[in-house]
Short mmCIF file of C-alpha atoms in Angstrom, two decimals:
data_model
loop_
_atom_site.label_atom_id
_atom_site.label_comp_id
_atom_site.label_asym_id
_atom_site.label_seq_id
_atom_site.Cartn_x
_atom_site.Cartn_y
_atom_site.Cartn_z
CA MET M 1 119.09 78.59 118.86
CA ASP M 2 115.84 79.58 116.73
CA ILE M 3 115.70 83.32 117.53
CA PHE M 4 111.86 82.92 116.42
CA TYR M 5 111.10 80.62 119.38
CA PRO M 6 109.04 82.87 121.54
CA PHE M 7 106.87 83.43 118.62
CA SER M 8 106.34 79.75 117.82
CA ALA M 9 105.71 79.38 121.66
CA ILE M 10 103.16 82.05 121.66
CA ALA M 11 101.19 80.77 118.54
CA THR M 12 101.19 77.37 120.60
CA TRP M 13 100.00 78.53 123.59
CA LEU M 14 97.04 80.63 121.45
CA VAL M 15 96.35 77.29 119.63
CA GLU M 16 96.53 75.21 122.67
CA ASP M 17 95.41 76.80 125.75
CA VAL M 18 93.21 79.91 124.39
CA PHE M 19 91.32 78.61 121.54
CA ARG M 20 91.73 74.92 122.80
CA ILE M 21 91.22 74.00 119.17
CA THR M 22 91.51 70.17 118.86
CA ASN M 23 91.33 69.73 114.90
CA THR M 24 94.61 69.27 113.71
CA THR M 25 94.16 70.89 110.26
CA LEU M 26 92.62 73.80 111.66
CA ALA M 27 95.25 73.69 114.50
CA GLY M 28 97.63 73.83 111.90
CA SER M 29 96.37 76.85 109.97
CA VAL M 30 95.92 78.68 113.16
CA HIS M 31 99.51 78.05 114.40
CA PHE M 32 100.87 78.97 110.73
CA PHE M 33 99.04 82.23 110.72
CA VAL M 34 99.84 83.43 114.07
CA TYR M 35 103.77 82.58 114.18
CA ASP M 36 104.44 84.09 110.68
CA THR M 37 102.30 87.21 111.37
CA LEU M 38 104.07 87.63 114.55
CA LYS M 39 107.99 86.95 112.95
CA ILE M 40 106.96 88.80 109.64
CA PHE M 41 106.24 91.78 111.92
CA PHE M 42 108.96 91.45 113.86
CA LEU M 43 111.27 91.63 111.02
CA ILE M 44 109.39 94.03 108.82
CA ILE M 45 109.70 96.70 111.99
CA ILE M 46 113.45 96.17 112.18
CA ILE M 47 114.72 96.40 108.71
CA THR M 48 111.84 99.62 107.99
CA HIS M 49 113.74 101.00 111.04
CA ILE M 50 117.31 100.46 109.62
CA MET M 51 116.15 101.29 105.82
CA SER M 52 114.24 104.37 107.21
CA LEU M 53 117.63 105.32 109.09
CA LEU M 54 119.62 105.01 106.27
CA ARG M 55 117.26 107.23 103.89
CA TYR M 56 117.20 110.11 106.39
CA TYR M 57 121.15 110.45 105.86
CA LEU M 58 121.49 109.30 102.19
CA PRO M 59 118.07 110.75 100.56
CA ILE M 60 118.28 110.07 96.45
CA GLU M 61 119.57 113.86 95.71
CA LYS M 62 122.51 112.63 97.46
CA LEU M 63 123.12 109.49 95.23
CA ARG M 64 121.94 111.96 92.40
CA ASP M 65 124.69 114.58 93.25
CA PHE M 66 127.12 111.73 94.11
CA LEU M 67 126.58 110.37 90.77
CA ILE M 68 127.14 114.33 88.94
CA SER M 69 130.56 114.80 90.70
CA HIS M 70 131.99 110.96 90.16
CA LYS M 71 133.29 108.89 87.74
CA LEU M 72 132.85 105.21 88.70
CA TYR M 73 133.67 103.43 85.70
CA GLY M 74 130.90 101.10 85.62
CA LEU M 75 130.20 100.92 89.53
CA GLU M 76 127.14 103.50 89.22
CA TYR M 77 125.22 100.73 88.28
CA LEU M 78 125.73 98.92 91.26
CA LEU M 79 124.90 101.92 93.30
CA ALA M 80 122.03 103.00 91.70
CA THR M 81 120.57 99.55 92.14
CA ILE M 82 121.54 99.35 95.81
CA PHE M 83 119.94 102.99 96.24
CA GLY M 84 116.77 101.88 94.53
CA ALA M 85 116.89 98.73 97.22
CA ILE M 86 116.47 101.06 100.04
CA THR M 87 114.25 103.77 98.37
CA PRO M 88 110.56 102.30 99.02
CA PHE M 89 109.08 102.02 95.65
CA CYS M 90 105.74 103.65 94.72
CA SER M 91 104.51 104.04 91.27
CA CYS M 92 103.78 107.58 91.73
CA SER M 93 107.18 108.32 92.71
CA SER M 94 108.88 107.11 89.45
CA ILE M 95 108.13 110.54 87.34
CA PRO M 96 109.98 112.77 89.56
CA LEU M 97 112.87 110.02 90.19
CA PHE M 98 113.11 109.52 86.58
CA ILE M 99 113.26 113.32 85.55
CA GLY M 100 115.58 114.23 88.34
CA PHE M 101 118.23 111.99 86.87
CA VAL M 102 117.52 113.11 83.45
CA GLN M 103 117.96 116.62 84.28
CA ALA M 104 121.22 115.63 86.38
CA ARG M 105 122.35 114.36 82.64
CA ILE M 106 123.09 110.74 84.55
CA PRO M 107 122.91 108.26 81.54
CA LEU M 108 119.84 106.86 81.05
CA GLY M 109 120.92 103.40 81.70
CA ILE M 110 122.22 103.78 85.12
CA THR M 111 118.47 105.68 85.85
CA PHE M 112 117.13 102.46 84.59
CA ALA M 113 119.16 100.31 86.90
CA PHE M 114 117.81 102.24 89.66
CA LEU M 115 114.27 101.77 88.11
CA ILE M 116 114.24 98.07 87.73
CA THR M 117 115.35 97.26 91.02
CA SER M 118 113.64 99.48 93.29
CA PRO M 119 109.99 97.51 92.98
CA LEU M 120 111.77 94.26 93.08
CA ASN M 121 113.98 95.00 96.24
CA ASN M 122 112.28 96.77 98.84
CA GLU M 123 112.82 97.10 102.97
CA VAL M 124 109.27 94.98 102.94
CA ALA M 125 109.95 92.12 100.49
CA ILE M 126 113.49 91.62 102.29
CA GLY M 127 111.60 91.74 105.66
CA LEU M 128 108.85 88.98 104.20
CA PHE M 129 111.53 86.84 102.67
CA ILE M 130 113.52 86.39 105.51
CA GLY M 131 110.68 85.37 107.92
CA LEU M 132 108.96 83.01 105.09
CA PHE M 133 111.77 81.64 103.61
CA GLY M 134 115.09 82.30 105.44
CA LEU M 135 118.24 84.42 105.14
CA HIS M 136 119.92 82.11 102.55
CA ILE M 137 117.03 82.38 99.86
CA THR M 138 116.67 86.23 100.89
CA LEU M 139 119.99 86.78 100.00
CA LEU M 140 120.10 85.14 96.46
CA TYR M 141 116.83 86.74 95.94
CA ILE M 142 118.39 90.18 96.74
CA ALA M 143 121.25 89.59 94.32
CA ALA M 144 119.02 88.57 91.47
CA GLY M 145 117.06 91.77 92.33
CA ILE M 146 120.42 94.16 91.87
CA ALA M 147 121.48 91.73 88.87
CA ILE M 148 118.92 92.80 86.92
CA GLY M 149 119.10 96.04 87.33
CA VAL M 150 122.50 96.30 86.72
CA LEU M 151 122.51 94.28 83.08
CA GLY M 152 119.12 95.66 82.50
CA GLY M 153 120.39 99.33 82.74
CA TRP M 154 123.50 98.59 81.19
CA ILE M 155 121.98 96.90 78.38
CA LEU M 156 119.34 99.69 77.84
CA GLY M 157 122.41 102.31 78.26
CA LYS M 158 124.07 100.59 75.39
CA MET M 159 120.73 101.02 73.16
CA ASN M 160 121.17 104.94 72.60
CA MET M 161 117.64 105.38 73.33
CA GLU M 162 117.71 109.15 74.49
CA LYS M 163 115.28 110.30 71.81
CA TYR M 164 112.74 108.11 73.03
CA VAL M 165 112.52 110.13 76.26
CA ALA M 166 109.24 112.72 76.21
CA GLU M 167 111.02 115.79 74.76
CA PHE M 168 109.76 118.29 77.58
CA VAL M 169 112.27 116.34 79.83
CA TRP M 170 115.33 117.54 78.00
CA LYS M 171 114.24 121.05 78.09
CA LEU M 172 114.07 121.45 81.57
CA PRO M 173 116.89 123.11 83.45
CA GLU M 174 119.94 121.09 84.37
CA GLN M 175 120.35 120.16 87.90
CA LYS M 176 124.12 120.59 89.09
CA GLY M 177 122.74 119.20 92.48
CA ASN M 178 123.19 120.22 96.37
CA THR M 179 119.54 121.32 96.73
CA ILE M 180 118.48 120.53 99.97
CA ALA M 181 119.17 122.64 103.15
CA LYS M 182 121.29 121.57 105.72
CA ILE M 183 119.54 121.65 109.01
CA THR M 184 120.81 119.75 112.17
CA LEU M 185 118.37 117.95 114.67
CA PRO M 186 118.81 116.53 118.06
CA LYS M 187 119.49 112.76 117.69
CA LYS M 188 116.05 112.14 119.65
CA GLU M 189 113.91 114.51 116.98
CA ILE M 190 116.06 112.23 114.09
CA ALA M 191 115.12 109.03 116.20
CA ARG M 192 111.54 110.21 116.51
CA ILE M 193 111.38 111.09 112.59
CA VAL M 194 112.95 107.59 111.57
CA SER M 195 110.82 105.69 113.60
CA LYS M 196 107.69 107.27 112.74
CA GLU M 197 108.25 106.82 108.99
CA ALA M 198 109.09 103.10 109.56
CA MET M 199 105.99 102.72 111.75
CA ASP M 200 104.02 104.32 108.93
CA ILE M 201 105.39 102.11 106.62
CA THR M 202 104.29 98.98 108.55
CA LYS M 203 101.09 100.44 109.02
CA LYS M 204 100.48 100.99 105.31
CA ILE M 205 101.24 97.34 104.38
CA ALA M 206 99.61 95.64 107.65
CA LEU M 207 96.68 94.47 106.05
CA TYR M 208 97.72 93.11 103.04
CA ILE M 209 100.26 91.15 104.96
CA LEU M 210 97.47 90.25 107.44
CA ALA M 211 95.82 88.81 104.22
CA GLY M 212 98.45 87.32 102.66
CA VAL M 213 99.13 85.27 105.53
CA GLY M 214 95.97 84.23 105.98
CA ILE M 215 95.16 83.00 102.50
CA GLY M 216 99.04 81.55 103.00
CA ALA M 217 97.89 79.55 106.21
CA PHE M 218 94.34 78.29 104.71
CA ILE M 219 96.59 76.98 101.36
CA HIS M 220 98.97 75.20 104.01
CA GLY M 221 96.26 73.83 105.87
CA TYR M 222 93.78 72.69 103.27
CA VAL M 223 95.56 72.55 99.74
CA PRO M 224 96.23 69.06 98.94
CA GLN M 225 100.08 68.57 98.21
CA GLU M 226 99.71 67.06 94.87
CA PHE M 227 97.31 70.12 94.30
CA PHE M 228 99.53 72.31 92.13
CA GLU M 229 102.04 69.29 90.84
CA THR M 230 99.73 67.96 88.83
CA TYR M 231 98.96 71.22 86.73
CA LEU M 232 102.76 72.24 87.02
CA GLN M 233 103.98 69.31 85.34
CA LYS M 234 102.11 70.20 82.49
CA ALA M 235 103.13 73.43 82.11
CA GLY M 236 106.51 71.79 82.52
CA ILE M 237 109.41 73.96 80.96
CA TRP M 238 106.60 77.03 79.93
CA GLY M 239 106.24 77.35 83.72
CA VAL M 240 108.25 80.08 84.55
CA PRO M 241 107.34 82.09 81.47
CA LEU M 242 103.80 81.11 82.20
CA ALA M 243 104.00 82.62 85.33
CA VAL M 244 105.51 85.63 84.50
CA ILE M 245 102.84 86.64 81.78
CA LEU M 246 99.99 85.95 84.13
CA ALA M 247 101.46 87.98 86.61
CA VAL M 248 102.08 91.24 84.45
CA PRO M 249 97.70 92.11 84.66
CA LEU M 250 97.98 91.65 88.70
CA TYR M 251 98.93 94.46 90.28
CA SER M 252 99.51 94.33 93.90
CA ASN M 253 101.75 95.02 96.53
CA ALA M 254 104.45 92.67 97.43
CA SER M 255 103.53 92.10 100.70
CA GLY M 256 100.12 90.35 100.40
CA VAL M 257 102.04 88.49 97.43
CA ILE M 258 104.80 86.87 98.98
CA PRO M 259 103.23 84.88 101.91
CA ILE M 260 100.76 83.26 99.42
CA ILE M 261 103.95 82.62 97.02
CA GLN M 262 105.28 80.97 99.80
CA SER M 263 102.91 78.50 100.81
CA LEU M 264 102.66 77.78 96.94
CA ILE M 265 105.87 76.90 97.19
CA ALA M 266 105.65 74.97 100.30
CA LYS M 267 103.09 73.25 98.13
CA GLY M 268 105.26 71.89 95.29
CA VAL M 269 105.34 74.79 93.17
CA PRO M 270 108.94 75.51 92.14
CA ILE M 271 110.77 78.07 93.74
CA GLY M 272 111.84 79.91 90.91
CA THR M 273 108.54 79.37 89.03
CA GLY M 274 107.07 81.46 92.31
CA LEU M 275 109.83 83.76 92.63
CA ALA M 276 109.42 84.95 88.74
CA PHE M 277 106.03 85.25 89.43
CA MET M 278 106.32 87.75 92.66
CA MET M 279 108.72 89.27 90.48
CA ALA M 280 106.75 90.21 87.68
CA VAL M 281 103.72 91.14 90.02
CA VAL M 282 105.68 94.10 91.53
CA GLY M 283 108.44 94.58 89.03
CA LEU M 284 106.19 94.78 85.88
CA SER M 285 102.98 96.70 86.92
CA LEU M 286 100.50 98.37 84.07
CA PRO M 287 100.07 101.45 86.24
CA GLU M 288 103.80 101.96 86.85
CA ALA M 289 103.85 101.34 82.72
CA LEU M 290 100.97 104.13 82.28
CA ILE M 291 102.86 106.38 84.42
CA LEU M 292 106.03 106.17 82.68
CA LYS M 293 104.36 106.92 79.46
CA LYS M 294 104.49 110.30 80.37
CA VAL M 295 107.84 110.68 79.99
CA LEU M 296 108.70 107.67 77.72
CA LYS M 297 108.09 107.05 74.17
CA TRP M 298 106.49 103.86 73.71
CA GLN M 299 109.60 102.35 72.01
CA LEU M 300 111.50 102.94 75.28
CA LEU M 301 108.87 101.93 77.58
CA ALA M 302 108.47 98.30 75.80
CA SER M 303 112.42 97.92 75.60
CA PHE M 304 112.62 98.61 79.31
CA PHE M 305 109.81 96.05 80.00
CA GLY M 306 110.97 93.71 77.54
CA ILE M 307 114.22 93.57 79.31
CA VAL M 308 113.19 93.49 82.75
CA THR M 309 110.49 90.36 81.49
CA VAL M 310 113.78 88.33 80.31
CA GLY M 311 115.73 88.94 83.06
CA ILE M 312 112.70 87.67 85.16
CA ILE M 313 112.25 84.37 83.32
CA MET M 314 115.84 84.09 83.30
CA ILE M 315 116.23 84.30 87.39
CA GLY M 316 113.52 82.00 87.55
CA TYR M 317 115.06 79.06 85.76
CA LEU M 318 118.31 80.03 87.48
CA PHE M 319 116.33 79.34 90.86
CA ASN M 320 114.75 76.59 89.39
CA GLY M 321 118.09 74.87 88.14
CA VAL M 322 119.85 75.68 91.42
CA LEU M 323 117.81 75.26 94.18
CA MET P 1 105.54 143.67 109.10
CA ALA P 2 105.27 141.88 105.74
CA THR P 3 109.32 141.04 105.22
CA ASN P 4 109.36 138.86 108.35
CA THR P 5 106.39 136.96 106.56
CA LEU P 6 107.58 133.09 106.47
CA ASN P 7 106.79 131.61 102.75
CA ILE P 8 106.21 127.55 103.10
CA LYS P 9 105.58 125.25 99.99
CA ILE P 10 104.49 122.08 99.72
CA LEU P 11 105.80 120.57 96.72
CA GLY P 12 103.99 117.36 95.56
CA THR P 13 101.52 115.80 93.08
CA GLY P 14 98.47 115.45 95.30
CA CYS P 15 98.99 112.13 97.22
CA GLN P 16 98.09 111.60 100.87
CA ASN P 17 101.64 112.32 101.84
CA CYS P 18 101.00 115.47 100.69
CA ILE P 19 98.43 116.53 102.28
CA THR P 20 99.88 115.21 105.76
CA LEU P 21 102.89 117.47 105.28
CA GLU P 22 100.53 120.32 104.52
CA HIS P 23 98.87 119.99 107.85
CA ASN P 24 101.91 119.48 109.49
CA ALA P 25 103.48 122.54 108.02
CA ARG P 26 100.13 124.61 109.21
CA GLN P 27 100.21 123.35 113.10
CA ALA P 28 103.84 124.11 113.12
CA VAL P 29 102.97 127.63 111.89
CA THR P 30 100.31 128.10 114.65
CA GLU P 31 102.02 126.40 117.29
CA LEU P 32 105.11 128.88 116.86
CA GLY P 33 102.36 131.89 116.42
CA LEU P 34 104.06 132.53 113.06
CA ASP P 35 103.04 134.95 110.05
CA ALA P 36 103.33 132.87 107.48
CA THR P 37 101.93 131.73 103.89
CA VAL P 38 101.71 128.16 102.82
CA ASP P 39 101.35 127.06 99.23
CA LYS P 40 100.60 123.85 97.61
CA ILE P 41 102.62 123.42 94.31
CA THR P 42 101.60 120.45 92.01
CA ASP P 43 102.96 121.29 88.80
CA ILE P 44 105.75 118.49 88.01
CA GLU P 45 107.81 121.24 85.85
CA THR P 46 107.95 123.91 88.91
CA ILE P 47 108.53 121.03 91.51
CA MET P 48 111.46 119.64 89.08
CA GLY P 49 112.57 123.15 89.00
CA TYR P 50 113.55 122.89 92.90
CA GLY P 51 115.77 120.03 92.22
CA VAL P 52 114.07 117.61 94.21
CA MET P 53 113.47 114.38 93.22
CA SER P 54 111.08 112.87 95.69
CA THR P 55 107.90 114.04 97.12
CA PRO P 56 106.42 115.57 99.26
CA ALA P 57 108.77 118.20 99.62
CA LEU P 58 109.11 121.56 102.10
CA VAL P 59 110.18 124.46 101.18
CA VAL P 60 110.49 127.66 103.21
CA ASN P 61 111.57 131.09 101.34
CA GLU P 62 112.15 129.25 98.50
CA GLU P 63 114.81 126.79 100.15
CA VAL P 64 114.10 122.83 99.74
CA GLN P 65 114.13 121.82 103.47
CA SER P 66 113.01 117.98 103.55
CA ALA P 67 112.55 115.96 100.40
CA GLY P 68 110.92 112.45 100.23
CA ARG P 69 109.15 112.36 103.68
CA VAL P 70 106.76 113.91 105.66
CA SER P 71 108.18 116.05 108.23
CA PRO P 72 106.72 115.75 111.48
CA VAL P 73 105.22 118.91 113.22
CA GLU P 74 108.39 119.45 115.59
CA GLU P 75 110.60 118.85 112.92
CA ILE P 76 109.30 121.96 110.80
CA LYS P 77 108.93 123.78 113.88
CA ILE P 78 112.82 123.59 114.42
CA MET P 79 113.19 124.61 110.62
CA LEU P 80 111.15 127.43 111.14
CA THR P 81 112.96 128.54 114.09
CA ALA P 82 116.14 128.82 112.31
CA LYS P 83 114.39 130.62 109.63
CA THR P 84 113.00 133.37 111.41
CA GLN P 85 116.06 133.45 114.12
CA THR P 86 117.95 135.24 111.94
CA LYS P 87 114.93 138.14 111.39
CA GLN P 88 113.46 138.01 114.64
CA PRO P 89 114.07 137.59 118.30
CA THR P 90 112.41 134.37 119.25
CA ASP P 91 108.65 134.30 119.82
CA THR P 92 107.53 133.22 123.00
CA SER P 93 104.14 134.33 123.06
CA SER P 94 102.70 131.25 121.57
CA GLY P 95 101.08 129.08 124.20
CA ASN P 96 103.40 126.05 123.97
CA ALA P 97 106.38 127.89 125.63
CA CYS P 98 109.16 124.98 125.87
CA GLY P 99 108.09 124.03 122.23
CA CYS P 100 108.99 120.42 122.94
CA SER P 101 105.33 118.81 123.15
CA HIS P 102 106.34 115.44 124.37
CA ALA P 103 109.50 115.58 125.94
CA CYS P 104 108.29 117.81 129.09
#
């Protein structure tokens, strides 16, 4: 039983009874657009609500306080990446996050584990992935984002790069945690806050998704099956690193890129190459590098981006080889 | 009565969310008819001094009330009421007497 069947029925009804589209290619594209849009928004609304609720009870400051007071023997890397996944990423928020971890004297490796995973795995990406690729690939993708974060963070932690953090960060007073007042709100009020935040996030990305799915629907209907295969056969083994390099200057919102990537994969682009491209678009962005430059010296910034690049390329090959 | 003046601070580097939070805080103050100052703090080192890691954050009388999200007007009203109750009797002079603009 397909739980998305009602959306397919609505799309069919719109194409056949409302718009009365007889051209099969156009009908296919419109059906694809309506069905995918409904399905994706349905999933994103549910997932943003779950994540927003989680964040209400577990804000990032709680993770910091927990890491200050517990010794976890390596598990802290995993915990940091999981928090990175539930925290919505915005390059403008990476500075206070970074300084906050350093102020709490949390090791750099754990801080980077968080910073690496946060843009790769986020609620909107997860919603889009379930809708476009199914649950199986979504889980593999989440695992990949966490693996890059844990390993990348661990390697950066071993490199002893504390001296490459801007001096002013170390001069800030050490934070001991427990900074946010506890006020108990009525359940109804919490539900309203959570729901409002979830809907705000959904609204903010709605246009990107519509544009992404629109381009995807066009590719789906009008780009011939062999189009990419001819190019990609030339690229051969270099396809994955090439995709990653091409993606770096493209800074975009994951919500617009994922639907396009899905339609490219449907047209013969290998899945690992497609995913590596997408991860590089969201995880290796120049604006983020420029912002982090304020707190990191170039040696550390370059190591951070270098390790994430290698991680994404490896994930790309892995997906191409396994799936 | 200067001692009852609440001091509200909005911590944030100037993104849209910070502007919305400031607006919500001002509206909560107006709806409750309170005597309060609302300041915006944009200096990153001052912000970090409050121990928050995510902006925007809302500070009332130097105590961080929320961080990393835009608190809606209703929530800020609950926070402010909690802060004033210890100092002065509940102010019922404002037009919105029940305090729940949606529920009733």
